[in-house]
PDB file of C-alpha atoms in Angstrom:
ATOM      1  CA  MET O 541     110.514  35.154  52.606  1.00 42.00           C
ATOM      2  CA  LYS O 542     111.192  35.144  56.735  1.00 45.00           C
ATOM      3  CA  HIS O 543     111.532  31.736  58.077  1.00 47.00           C
ATOM      4  CA  ASP O 544     109.415  32.619  61.299  1.00 49.00           C
ATOM      5  CA  PHE O 545     106.443  33.462  58.745  1.00 50.00           C
ATOM      6  CA  THR O 546     103.179  32.816  59.419  1.00 57.00           C
ATOM      7  CA  ILE O 547     100.027  32.662  56.870  1.00 60.00           C
ATOM      8  CA  GLU O 548      97.596  35.060  57.786  1.00 68.00           C
ATOM      9  CA  PRO O 549      94.043  33.312  57.576  1.00 67.00           C
ATOM     10  CA  SER O 550      93.102  36.299  55.069  1.00 67.00           C
ATOM     11  CA  LEU O 551      95.804  35.576  52.935  1.00 78.00           C
ATOM     12  CA  LEU O 552      94.455  32.196  51.989  1.00 81.00           C
ATOM     13  CA  PRO O 553      91.948  33.832  49.724  1.00 84.00           C
ATOM     14  CA  ALA O 554      94.622  35.817  48.102  1.00 84.00           C
ATOM     15  CA  LEU O 555      97.591  33.150  47.252  1.00 85.00           C
ATOM     16  CA  ALA O 556      94.708  31.519  45.566  1.00 84.00           C
ATOM     17  CA  ALA O 557      94.218  34.429  43.074  1.00 85.00           C
ATOM     18  CA  PHE O 558      97.563  34.450  42.486  1.00 86.00           C
ATOM     19  CA  ALA O 559      98.048  31.324  41.584  1.00 86.00           C
ATOM     20  CA  CYS O 560      94.536  31.028  39.738  1.00 85.00           C
ATOM     21  CA  VAL O 561      95.909  34.215  37.293  1.00 86.00           C
ATOM     22  CA  ALA O 562      99.508  32.731  36.594  1.00 85.00           C
ATOM     23  CA  ARG O 563      97.648  29.766  35.928  1.00 84.00           C
ATOM     24  CA  HIS O 564      95.679  31.361  32.967  1.00 84.00           C
ATOM     25  CA  ALA O 565      98.109  34.051  32.320  1.00 86.00           C
ATOM     26  CA  SER O 566      95.605  36.551  32.951  1.00 86.00           C
ATOM     27  CA  PHE O 567      92.922  38.469  35.051  1.00 87.00           C
ATOM     28  CA  SER O 568      90.261  38.370  33.524  1.00 85.00           C
ATOM     29  CA  ARG O 569      90.130  34.631  32.603  1.00 84.00           C
ATOM     30  CA  ALA O 570      91.064  33.898  36.519  1.00 83.00           C
ATOM     31  CA  ALA O 571      88.485  36.236  37.442  1.00 84.00           C
ATOM     32  CA  ILE O 572      85.397  34.021  35.238  1.00 82.00           C
ATOM     33  CA  GLU O 573      86.863  31.004  37.501  1.00 81.00           C
ATOM     34  CA  LEU O 574      86.893  32.640  40.455  1.00 81.00           C
ATOM     35  CA  GLY O 575      83.222  34.670  40.641  1.00 84.00           C
ATOM     36  CA  MET O 576      84.790  37.953  41.377  1.00 86.00           C
ATOM     37  CA  SER O 577      85.733  41.067  38.894  1.00 88.00           C
ATOM     38  CA  ALA O 578      89.154  40.994  37.489  1.00 85.00           C
ATOM     39  CA  SER O 579      89.573  44.402  39.527  1.00 87.00           C
ATOM     40  CA  ALA O 580      89.232  42.474  42.677  1.00 87.00           C
ATOM     41  CA  ALA O 581      91.256  39.789  41.470  1.00 84.00           C
ATOM     42  CA  SER O 582      94.177  42.667  40.648  1.00 86.00           C
ATOM     43  CA  GLN O 583      93.452  43.883  44.165  1.00 88.00           C
ATOM     44  CA  SER O 584      93.794  40.875  45.863  1.00 86.00           C
ATOM     45  CA  VAL O 585      97.380  39.677  44.038  1.00 86.00           C
ATOM     46  CA  ARG O 586      98.817  43.393  45.033  1.00 89.00           C
ATOM     47  CA  SER O 587      97.696  43.140  48.860  1.00 86.00           C
ATOM     48  CA  LEU O 588      99.328  39.919  48.547  1.00 84.00           C
ATOM     49  CA  GLU O 589     102.535  41.795  46.925  1.00 86.00           C
ATOM     50  CA  ARG O 590     101.803  44.275  49.859  1.00 88.00           C
ATOM     51  CA  ARG O 591     101.824  42.188  52.807  1.00 85.00           C
ATOM     52  CA  LEU O 592     105.098  40.231  51.417  1.00 85.00           C
ATOM     53  CA  GLY O 593     107.320  43.151  49.767  1.00 87.00           C
ATOM     54  CA  VAL O 594     107.680  41.442  46.616  1.00 89.00           C
ATOM     55  CA  ARG O 595     106.722  42.007  43.118  1.00 90.00           C
ATOM     56  CA  LEU O 596     104.955  38.294  42.018  1.00 87.00           C
ATOM     57  CA  LEU O 597     103.533  39.138  38.652  1.00 87.00           C
ATOM     58  CA  HIS O 598     104.562  41.523  35.598  1.00 87.00           C
ATOM     59  CA  ARG O 599     101.736  43.043  33.924  1.00 85.00           C
ATOM     60  CA  THR O 600     101.603  44.808  30.956  1.00 79.00           C
ATOM     61  CA  THR O 601      98.883  45.266  28.750  1.00 74.00           C
ATOM     62  CA  ARG O 602      99.076  42.343  26.891  1.00 77.00           C
ATOM     63  CA  ARG O 603     100.293  39.703  29.112  1.00 80.00           C
ATOM     64  CA  VAL O 604     100.610  38.869  32.196  1.00 86.00           C
ATOM     65  CA  GLY O 605     103.782  37.206  33.177  1.00 86.00           C
ATOM     66  CA  LEU O 606     105.682  35.910  36.725  1.00 88.00           C
ATOM     67  CA  THR O 607     108.939  37.342  38.113  1.00 88.00           C
ATOM     68  CA  GLU O 608     110.957  35.609  39.880  1.00 89.00           C
ATOM     69  CA  PRO O 609     109.508  35.257  43.309  1.00 86.00           C
ATOM     70  CA  GLY O 610     106.160  34.464  41.471  1.00 83.00           C
ATOM     71  CA  GLU O 611     107.529  31.439  40.285  1.00 87.00           C
ATOM     72  CA  ARG O 612     109.119  30.248  43.715  1.00 88.00           C
ATOM     73  CA  LEU O 613     106.395  31.398  45.380  1.00 84.00           C
ATOM     74  CA  LEU O 614     103.873  29.300  42.476  1.00 83.00           C
ATOM     75  CA  ARG O 615     106.345  26.192  42.944  1.00 86.00           C
ATOM     76  CA  GLU O 616     105.752  25.795  46.722  1.00 83.00           C
ATOM     77  CA  ALA O 617     102.627  27.141  47.481  1.00 81.00           C
ATOM     78  CA  ALA O 618     100.372  24.677  44.580  1.00 79.00           C
ATOM     79  CA  PRO O 619     100.913  21.416  45.872  1.00 83.00           C
ATOM     80  CA  ALA O 620      99.537  22.904  49.310  1.00 81.00           C
ATOM     81  CA  LEU O 621      96.696  24.331  47.331  1.00 78.00           C
ATOM     82  CA  ALA O 622      95.867  21.643  45.812  1.00 78.00           C
ATOM     83  CA  ARG O 623      96.131  19.533  49.027  1.00 82.00           C
ATOM     84  CA  ILE O 624      93.803  21.981  50.544  1.00 77.00           C
ATOM     85  CA  GLY O 625      91.276  22.499  47.333  1.00 73.00           C
ATOM     86  CA  GLY O 626      90.951  17.875  47.126  1.00 71.00           C
ATOM     87  CA  ALA O 627      90.238  17.924  51.188  1.00 74.00           C
ATOM     88  CA  LEU O 628      87.724  20.421  50.858  1.00 68.00           C
ATOM     89  CA  GLN O 629      86.133  18.401  47.241  1.00 64.00           C
ATOM     90  CA  ALA O 630      86.568  14.895  49.382  1.00 62.00           C
ATOM     91  CA  LEU O 631      84.578  15.908  52.235  1.00 63.00           C
ATOM     92  CA  GLU O 632      81.919  17.238  50.108  1.00 57.00           C
ATOM     93  CA  GLU O 633      82.009  14.461  47.943  1.00 50.00           C
ATOM     94  CA  SER O 634      81.820  12.408  51.559  1.00 57.00           C
ATOM     95  CA  ARG O 635      79.185  14.518  52.977  1.00 61.00           C
ATOM     96  CA  ASP O 636      76.537  12.016  52.602  1.00 69.00           C
ATOM     97  CA  VAL O 637      78.527   8.643  52.695  1.00 79.00           C
ATOM     98  CA  PRO O 638      77.984   6.891  55.770  1.00 87.00           C
ATOM     99  CA  ALA O 639      81.732   5.972  57.394  1.00 87.00           C
ATOM    100  CA  GLY O 640      83.938   6.407  60.323  1.00 88.00           C
ATOM    101  CA  ARG O 641      83.277   5.041  63.566  1.00 90.00           C
ATOM    102  CA  LEU O 642      80.366   4.606  65.993  1.00 93.00           C
ATOM    103  CA  ARG O 643      79.939   4.808  68.859  1.00 93.00           C
ATOM    104  CA  ILE O 644      76.777   3.776  71.296  1.00 93.00           C
ATOM    105  CA  THR O 645      76.171   3.369  75.028  1.00 93.00           C
ATOM    106  CA  ALA O 646      73.387   1.623  75.784  1.00 92.00           C
ATOM    107  CA  PRO O 647      72.050  -0.880  78.893  1.00 88.00           C
ATOM    108  CA  ARG O 648      72.733  -4.755  78.378  1.00 88.00           C
ATOM    109  CA  ILE O 649      69.090  -5.571  77.672  1.00 86.00           C
ATOM    110  CA  VAL O 650      69.059  -3.082  74.681  1.00 90.00           C
ATOM    111  CA  VAL O 651      72.941  -4.391  72.878  1.00 91.00           C
ATOM    112  CA  GLU O 652      71.160  -8.427  73.944  1.00 89.00           C
ATOM    113  CA  GLN O 653      67.639  -8.163  72.560  1.00 88.00           C
ATOM    114  CA  MET O 654      67.520  -5.355  69.611  1.00 91.00           C
ATOM    115  CA  LEU O 655      71.368  -4.785  68.778  1.00 94.00           C
ATOM    116  CA  LEU O 656      73.137  -7.408  68.463  1.00 94.00           C
ATOM    117  CA  PRO O 657      70.739  -9.498  66.695  1.00 93.00           C
ATOM    118  CA  HIS O 658      71.049  -6.901  63.799  1.00 95.00           C
ATOM    119  CA  LEU O 659      74.534  -5.585  63.700  1.00 94.00           C
ATOM    120  CA  PRO O 660      75.479  -7.913  61.598  1.00 95.00           C
ATOM    121  CA  ALA O 661      72.851  -6.888  58.651  1.00 95.00           C
ATOM    122  CA  PHE O 662      73.902  -3.259  59.471  1.00 96.00           C
ATOM    123  CA  SER O 663      77.744  -3.910  58.985  1.00 94.00           C
ATOM    124  CA  ALA O 664      77.179  -5.513  55.603  1.00 94.00           C
ATOM    125  CA  ARG O 665      74.848  -2.879  54.118  1.00 94.00           C
ATOM    126  CA  PHE O 666      77.491   0.031  55.594  1.00 94.00           C
ATOM    127  CA  ALA O 667      81.238  -1.324  55.497  1.00 92.00           C
ATOM    128  CA  HIS O 668      82.235   1.766  56.293  1.00 91.00           C
ATOM    129  CA  VAL O 669      80.577   2.828  59.623  1.00 92.00           C
ATOM    130  CA  GLU O 670      82.579   1.210  62.388  1.00 93.00           C
ATOM    131  CA  VAL O 671      80.452   0.339  65.165  1.00 94.00           C
ATOM    132  CA  GLU O 672      81.611   0.716  69.314  1.00 93.00           C
ATOM    133  CA  LEU O 673      79.082  -0.447  71.542  1.00 93.00           C
ATOM    134  CA  ALA O 674      79.456   0.488  75.719  1.00 91.00           C
ATOM    135  CA  VAL O 675      77.363  -1.716  77.417  1.00 89.00           C
ATOM    136  CA  GLN O 676      76.125   0.969  80.214  1.00 84.00           C
ATOM    137  CA  ALA O 677      73.669   0.893  82.456  1.00 77.00           C
ATOM    138  CA  ALA O 678      73.755   4.481  83.662  1.00 76.00           C
ATOM    139  CA  LEU O 679      72.862   7.494  81.561  1.00 76.00           C
ATOM    140  CA  THR O 680      76.017   8.866  79.550  1.00 76.00           C
ATOM    141  CA  ASP O 681      76.755  12.088  79.167  1.00 79.00           C
ATOM    142  CA  LEU O 682      77.347  11.698  74.960  1.00 83.00           C
ATOM    143  CA  VAL O 683      79.354  14.708  75.065  1.00 78.00           C
ATOM    144  CA  ALA O 684      81.719  14.391  77.739  1.00 77.00           C
ATOM    145  CA  GLU O 685      82.325  11.045  77.424  1.00 84.00           C
ATOM    146  CA  GLY O 686      82.310  10.827  73.371  1.00 85.00           C
ATOM    147  CA  PHE O 687      79.800   9.128  72.054  1.00 89.00           C
ATOM    148  CA  ASP O 688      77.825   9.747  69.184  1.00 91.00           C
ATOM    149  CA  ALA O 689      74.430   8.451  70.399  1.00 91.00           C
ATOM    150  CA  GLY O 690      72.829   5.878  73.354  1.00 91.00           C
ATOM    151  CA  ILE O 691      69.828   3.975  74.252  1.00 91.00           C
ATOM    152  CA  ARG O 692      68.359   4.432  77.078  1.00 88.00           C
ATOM    153  CA  LEU O 693      64.327   4.521  78.450  1.00 83.00           C
ATOM    154  CA  GLY O 694      62.256   7.943  77.377  1.00 69.00           C
ATOM    155  CA  GLU O 695      61.919   8.913  81.291  1.00 61.00           C
ATOM    156  CA  SER O 696      65.730   9.128  82.084  1.00 61.00           C
ATOM    157  CA  LEU O 697      66.449  11.111  79.020  1.00 66.00           C
ATOM    158  CA  ALA O 698      68.134  15.054  79.386  1.00 64.00           C
ATOM    159  CA  ASP O 699      66.746  17.346  78.393  1.00 67.00           C
ATOM    160  CA  GLY O 700      68.030  19.212  74.751  1.00 72.00           C
ATOM    161  CA  MET O 701      68.398  15.435  73.126  1.00 80.00           C
ATOM    162  CA  VAL O 702      66.170  14.156  70.466  1.00 85.00           C
ATOM    163  CA  ALA O 703      64.945  11.129  71.348  1.00 86.00           C
ATOM    164  CA  VAL O 704      63.534   8.363  68.557  1.00 87.00           C
ATOM    165  CA  PRO O 705      61.358   5.444  69.869  1.00 89.00           C
ATOM    166  CA  LEU O 706      63.222   2.476  68.862  1.00 90.00           C
ATOM    167  CA  GLY O 707      61.441  -0.780  69.496  1.00 86.00           C
ATOM    168  CA  PRO O 708      57.811  -2.057  70.895  1.00 86.00           C
ATOM    169  CA  PRO O 709      56.589  -0.968  74.280  1.00 87.00           C
ATOM    170  CA  GLN O 710      58.411  -2.892  77.153  1.00 87.00           C
ATOM    171  CA  ARG O 711      57.291  -4.229  80.511  1.00 90.00           C
ATOM    172  CA  LEU O 712      58.335  -5.792  83.431  1.00 92.00           C
ATOM    173  CA  VAL O 713      57.360  -9.090  84.922  1.00 94.00           C
ATOM    174  CA  VAL O 714      57.984  -9.939  88.445  1.00 95.00           C
ATOM    175  CA  VAL O 715      58.988 -13.627  88.049  1.00 96.00           C
ATOM    176  CA  GLY O 716      60.117 -16.731  89.950  1.00 95.00           C
ATOM    177  CA  ALA O 717      61.114 -20.578  89.219  1.00 96.00           C
ATOM    178  CA  PRO O 718      58.114 -23.181  89.789  1.00 96.00           C
ATOM    179  CA  ASP O 719      59.686 -25.113  92.738  1.00 95.00           C
ATOM    180  CA  TYR O 720      60.287 -21.654  94.209  1.00 96.00           C
ATOM    181  CA  LEU O 721      56.953 -20.905  93.925  1.00 96.00           C
ATOM    182  CA  ARG O 722      55.313 -24.081  94.948  1.00 95.00           C
ATOM    183  CA  ARG O 723      57.524 -23.655  98.790  1.00 94.00           C
ATOM    184  CA  GLN O 724      56.455 -20.050  99.105  1.00 94.00           C
ATOM    185  CA  GLY O 725      53.238 -19.396  97.051  1.00 94.00           C
ATOM    186  CA  ALA O 726      52.997 -16.336  94.523  1.00 95.00           C
ATOM    187  CA  PRO O 727      52.494 -13.447  96.300  1.00 95.00           C
ATOM    188  CA  GLU O 728      48.998 -11.910  95.408  1.00 94.00           C
ATOM    189  CA  THR O 729      49.722  -8.648  95.281  1.00 94.00           C
ATOM    190  CA  PRO O 730      52.642  -6.098  95.279  1.00 94.00           C
ATOM    191  CA  GLU O 731      52.787  -5.770  99.283  1.00 94.00           C
ATOM    192  CA  ALA O 732      52.558  -9.193 100.083  1.00 94.00           C
ATOM    193  CA  LEU O 733      56.467  -9.749  98.327  1.00 94.00           C
ATOM    194  CA  ALA O 734      57.599  -8.773 102.068  1.00 93.00           C
ATOM    195  CA  ALA O 735      57.311 -12.351 103.001  1.00 93.00           C
ATOM    196  CA  HIS O 736      59.655 -13.537 100.139  1.00 95.00           C
ATOM    197  CA  ALA O 737      62.999 -13.743  98.888  1.00 94.00           C
ATOM    198  CA  CYS O 738      63.303 -10.572  96.402  1.00 95.00           C
ATOM    199  CA  ILE O 739      66.616 -10.597  94.380  1.00 93.00           C
ATOM    200  CA  ARG O 740      67.681  -6.682  93.852  1.00 92.00           C
ATOM    201  CA  TYR O 741      69.919  -4.872  91.801  1.00 89.00           C
ATOM    202  CA  ARG O 742      72.138  -2.084  92.727  1.00 87.00           C
ATOM    203  CA  ARG O 743      72.645   0.706  90.262  1.00 81.00           C
ATOM    204  CA  SER O 744      75.480   2.504  89.116  1.00 75.00           C
ATOM    205  CA  ASP O 745      75.101   5.372  91.781  1.00 76.00           C
ATOM    206  CA  GLY O 746      75.181   3.061  94.793  1.00 81.00           C
ATOM    207  CA  ARG O 747      71.211   2.705  95.136  1.00 86.00           C
ATOM    208  CA  LEU O 748      68.871  -0.438  95.181  1.00 89.00           C
ATOM    209  CA  MET O 749      66.378  -0.294  92.209  1.00 88.00           C
ATOM    210  CA  PRO O 750      62.574  -0.153  93.940  1.00 91.00           C
ATOM    211  CA  TRP O 751      60.428  -2.527  92.343  1.00 93.00           C
ATOM    212  CA  GLU O 752      57.629  -0.513  90.397  1.00 92.00           C
ATOM    213  CA  PHE O 753      54.470  -1.350  90.066  1.00 93.00           C
ATOM    214  CA  THR O 754      50.636   0.408  89.050  1.00 91.00           C
ATOM    215  CA  ARG O 755      47.179   0.494  90.663  1.00 88.00           C
ATOM    216  CA  ASP O 756      44.290   1.772  88.859  1.00 85.00           C
ATOM    217  CA  GLY O 757      46.444   4.088  86.902  1.00 83.00           C
ATOM    218  CA  HIS O 758      48.999   5.689  89.367  1.00 89.00           C
ATOM    219  CA  ASP O 759      52.246   4.373  89.082  1.00 89.00           C
ATOM    220  CA  PHE O 760      54.060   3.287  92.703  1.00 92.00           C
ATOM    221  CA  SER O 761      57.001   1.431  93.881  1.00 91.00           C
ATOM    222  CA  ILE O 762      58.475  -0.544  96.749  1.00 91.00           C
ATOM    223  CA  GLU O 763      61.276  -1.245  98.261  1.00 92.00           C
ATOM    224  CA  VAL O 764      61.833  -4.858  98.371  1.00 91.00           C
ATOM    225  CA  GLY O 765      64.895  -7.021 100.469  1.00 86.00           C
ATOM    226  CA  GLY O 766      65.158 -10.568 101.563  1.00 84.00           C
ATOM    227  CA  GLY O 767      67.380 -12.238  98.430  1.00 82.00           C
ATOM    228  CA  PRO O 768      71.127 -11.536  96.966  1.00 87.00           C
ATOM    229  CA  ILE O 769      72.446  -8.238  95.586  1.00 90.00           C
ATOM    230  CA  PHE O 770      73.697  -7.579  92.046  1.00 88.00           C
ATOM    231  CA  ASN O 771      74.213  -4.867  89.607  1.00 83.00           C
ATOM    232  CA  ASP O 772      73.512  -7.246  86.145  1.00 79.00           C
ATOM    233  CA  SER O 773      69.815  -8.103  85.815  1.00 74.00           C
ATOM    234  CA  GLY O 774      70.805 -10.914  83.588  1.00 80.00           C
ATOM    235  CA  LEU O 775      72.701 -12.318  86.872  1.00 87.00           C
ATOM    236  CA  GLY O 776      69.259 -11.642  88.701  1.00 87.00           C
ATOM    237  CA  ARG O 777      67.488 -13.428  86.514  1.00 90.00           C
ATOM    238  CA  ARG O 778      70.051 -16.397  86.832  1.00 92.00           C
ATOM    239  CA  MET O 779      69.425 -16.512  90.341  1.00 93.00           C
ATOM    240  CA  ALA O 780      65.744 -16.920  89.957  1.00 94.00           C
ATOM    241  CA  ILE O 781      66.009 -20.061  87.475  1.00 95.00           C
ATOM    242  CA  ALA O 782      67.428 -21.316  90.592  1.00 94.00           C
ATOM    243  CA  GLY O 783      65.211 -20.670  92.932  1.00 93.00           C
ATOM    244  CA  GLN O 784      66.418 -18.253  94.821  1.00 93.00           C
ATOM    245  CA  GLY O 785      63.667 -16.145  94.963  1.00 94.00           C
ATOM    246  CA  LEU O 786      61.593 -13.470  92.933  1.00 96.00           C
ATOM    247  CA  ALA O 787      62.913 -11.421  90.145  1.00 94.00           C
ATOM    248  CA  GLN O 788      61.657  -8.595  88.268  1.00 93.00           C
ATOM    249  CA  VAL O 789      63.175  -7.938  84.464  1.00 92.00           C
ATOM    250  CA  PHE O 790      62.011  -6.717  81.418  1.00 90.00           C
ATOM    251  CA  GLU O 791      59.777  -9.144  79.912  1.00 91.00           C
ATOM    252  CA  ALA O 792      61.434  -9.758  76.555  1.00 87.00           C
ATOM    253  CA  ALA O 793      64.685 -10.765  78.902  1.00 88.00           C
ATOM    254  CA  ALA O 794      62.608 -13.213  80.565  1.00 91.00           C
ATOM    255  CA  ALA O 795      60.759 -14.543  77.524  1.00 91.00           C
ATOM    256  CA  ASP O 796      62.387 -17.734  76.367  1.00 93.00           C
ATOM    257  CA  ASP O 797      62.357 -18.762  79.742  1.00 94.00           C
ATOM    258  CA  LEU O 798      58.718 -18.189  80.404  1.00 95.00           C
ATOM    259  CA  ALA O 799      58.436 -19.950  77.340  1.00 95.00           C
ATOM    260  CA  ALA O 800      60.314 -22.655  78.592  1.00 95.00           C
ATOM    261  CA  GLY O 801      58.505 -23.105  81.824  1.00 95.00           C
ATOM    262  CA  ARG O 802      61.651 -22.149  83.884  1.00 96.00           C
ATOM    263  CA  LEU O 803      60.615 -19.186  84.680  1.00 96.00           C
ATOM    264  CA  LEU O 804      56.707 -17.939  85.462  1.00 96.00           C
ATOM    265  CA  ARG O 805      54.945 -14.570  85.831  1.00 95.00           C
ATOM    266  CA  VAL O 806      53.003 -13.072  89.115  1.00 95.00           C
ATOM    267  CA  LEU O 807      51.518 -10.095  89.425  1.00 94.00           C
ATOM    268  CA  ASP O 808      50.755  -9.467  86.007  1.00 91.00           C
ATOM    269  CA  ALA O 809      47.645  -7.162  86.820  1.00 91.00           C
ATOM    270  CA  TRP O 810      49.857  -4.476  88.686  1.00 93.00           C
ATOM    271  CA  GLN O 811      52.135  -4.107  85.243  1.00 90.00           C
ATOM    272  CA  PRO O 812      51.218  -3.003  82.263  1.00 89.00           C
ATOM    273  CA  PRO O 813      53.035  -2.232  79.178  1.00 87.00           C
ATOM    274  CA  PHE O 814      55.011   1.304  79.390  1.00 84.00           C
ATOM    275  CA  PRO O 815      56.685   3.594  76.102  1.00 82.00           C
ATOM    276  CA  GLY O 816      59.761   1.603  75.547  1.00 85.00           C
ATOM    277  CA  PHE O 817      63.753   2.902  74.182  1.00 90.00           C
ATOM    278  CA  HIS O 818      64.932   5.728  72.483  1.00 90.00           C
ATOM    279  CA  LEU O 819      67.832   6.102  71.471  1.00 90.00           C
ATOM    280  CA  TYR O 820      69.148   9.635  71.664  1.00 89.00           C
ATOM    281  CA  TYR O 821      71.529  12.144  70.402  1.00 89.00           C
ATOM    282  CA  PRO O 822      72.663  15.835  71.335  1.00 84.00           C
ATOM    283  CA  SER O 823      70.861  18.080  69.114  1.00 73.00           C
ATOM    284  CA  ARG O 824      72.104  19.138  66.001  1.00 66.00           C
ATOM    285  CA  ALA O 825      72.165  21.061  62.502  1.00 60.00           C
ATOM    286  CA  GLN O 826      73.187  18.757  60.260  1.00 67.00           C
ATOM    287  CA  LEU O 827      73.408  14.725  61.679  1.00 80.00           C
ATOM    288  CA  ALA O 828      76.242  12.420  60.749  1.00 85.00           C
ATOM    289  CA  PRO O 829      75.579  10.263  57.667  1.00 89.00           C
ATOM    290  CA  LYS O 830      76.296   7.414  59.804  1.00 91.00           C
ATOM    291  CA  LEU O 831      74.077   8.078  62.801  1.00 92.00           C
ATOM    292  CA  ARG O 832      71.786   8.817  60.409  1.00 91.00           C
ATOM    293  CA  VAL O 833      71.575   5.060  58.844  1.00 93.00           C
ATOM    294  CA  PHE O 834      71.966   3.528  61.999  1.00 95.00           C
ATOM    295  CA  VAL O 835      69.048   5.502  63.858  1.00 92.00           C
ATOM    296  CA  ASP O 836      66.851   4.725  60.654  1.00 93.00           C
ATOM    297  CA  PHE O 837      68.280   1.092  60.098  1.00 95.00           C
ATOM    298  CA  MET O 838      67.408   0.597  63.718  1.00 94.00           C
ATOM    299  CA  ARG O 839      64.309   1.687  63.510  1.00 92.00           C
ATOM    300  CA  GLU O 840      63.028  -0.203  61.121  1.00 92.00           C
ATOM    301  CA  ALA O 841      64.523  -3.403  62.623  1.00 92.00           C
ATOM    302  CA  ASN O 842      63.199  -3.319  65.532  1.00 91.00           C
ATOM    303  CA  ALA O 843      60.092  -1.526  64.302  1.00 85.00           C
ATOM    304  CA  PRO O 844      56.782  -4.442  66.016  1.00 77.00           C
ATOM    305  CA  PRO O 845      55.331  -6.654  63.706  1.00 72.00           C
ATOM    306  CA  ARG O 846      52.261  -5.049  61.455  1.00 69.00           C
TER     307      ARG O 846
END
């Protein structure tokens, strides 16, 4: 065989047929294993011989045997064919076994409230799935960034994504420390926020996040000011606890502080619940087992109490 010989993909079936015939020393028995006719098996081996320019098999009416070049080719090719077959079999056997690295992008509130509490149980059940969480507020191009899935509010998802609801409806709340509200008074309407120090959040695209409200079924937003600016809503909540102004945060993120009295809510009538977070991923014909079990597990773990 020439040193610069490059195998053509079309020759792989012929090599497999040759190895099978050599193993059985019979075209008919090899044909049964290969799922083809004996004449087709013979033609496949003849095509290989023509391509290589050597005879690989001795053929008589009673037996089939290897020529010297055939013995050499079988000795070199059989291990490689066995490895290919083993790899294909292993892939088929692992098709439904969750395994591998699973990369998920999600904002901090989701990671802290919806994923981290349940991640130990998930890892215990699916020990061969390695979860990598990227805390990102901005909407991410999953394919370009190499993520398997992301979690965001449903209203922000791009077209062409499969979106699975995750967790209960969400709600925004405007909160302030009791001391701040005693000093400045509680706003009665969203427009009254103009007289308050409002702790603001700057998005990853550089824009300041307006505060969102609903009146008579219609959504609207207000540009607020007067307070410090952060790019992490958790820091804004801590500044509100310190009495530095009002903050608009997810109710779930402030639940402990509200229960303990460190924060009080205002303007509740203007902030009804809205559809919550969705776990989303690119539409694929075959969903990877590692992602399928993650979706099912986290949906069940974050399901609202019945």
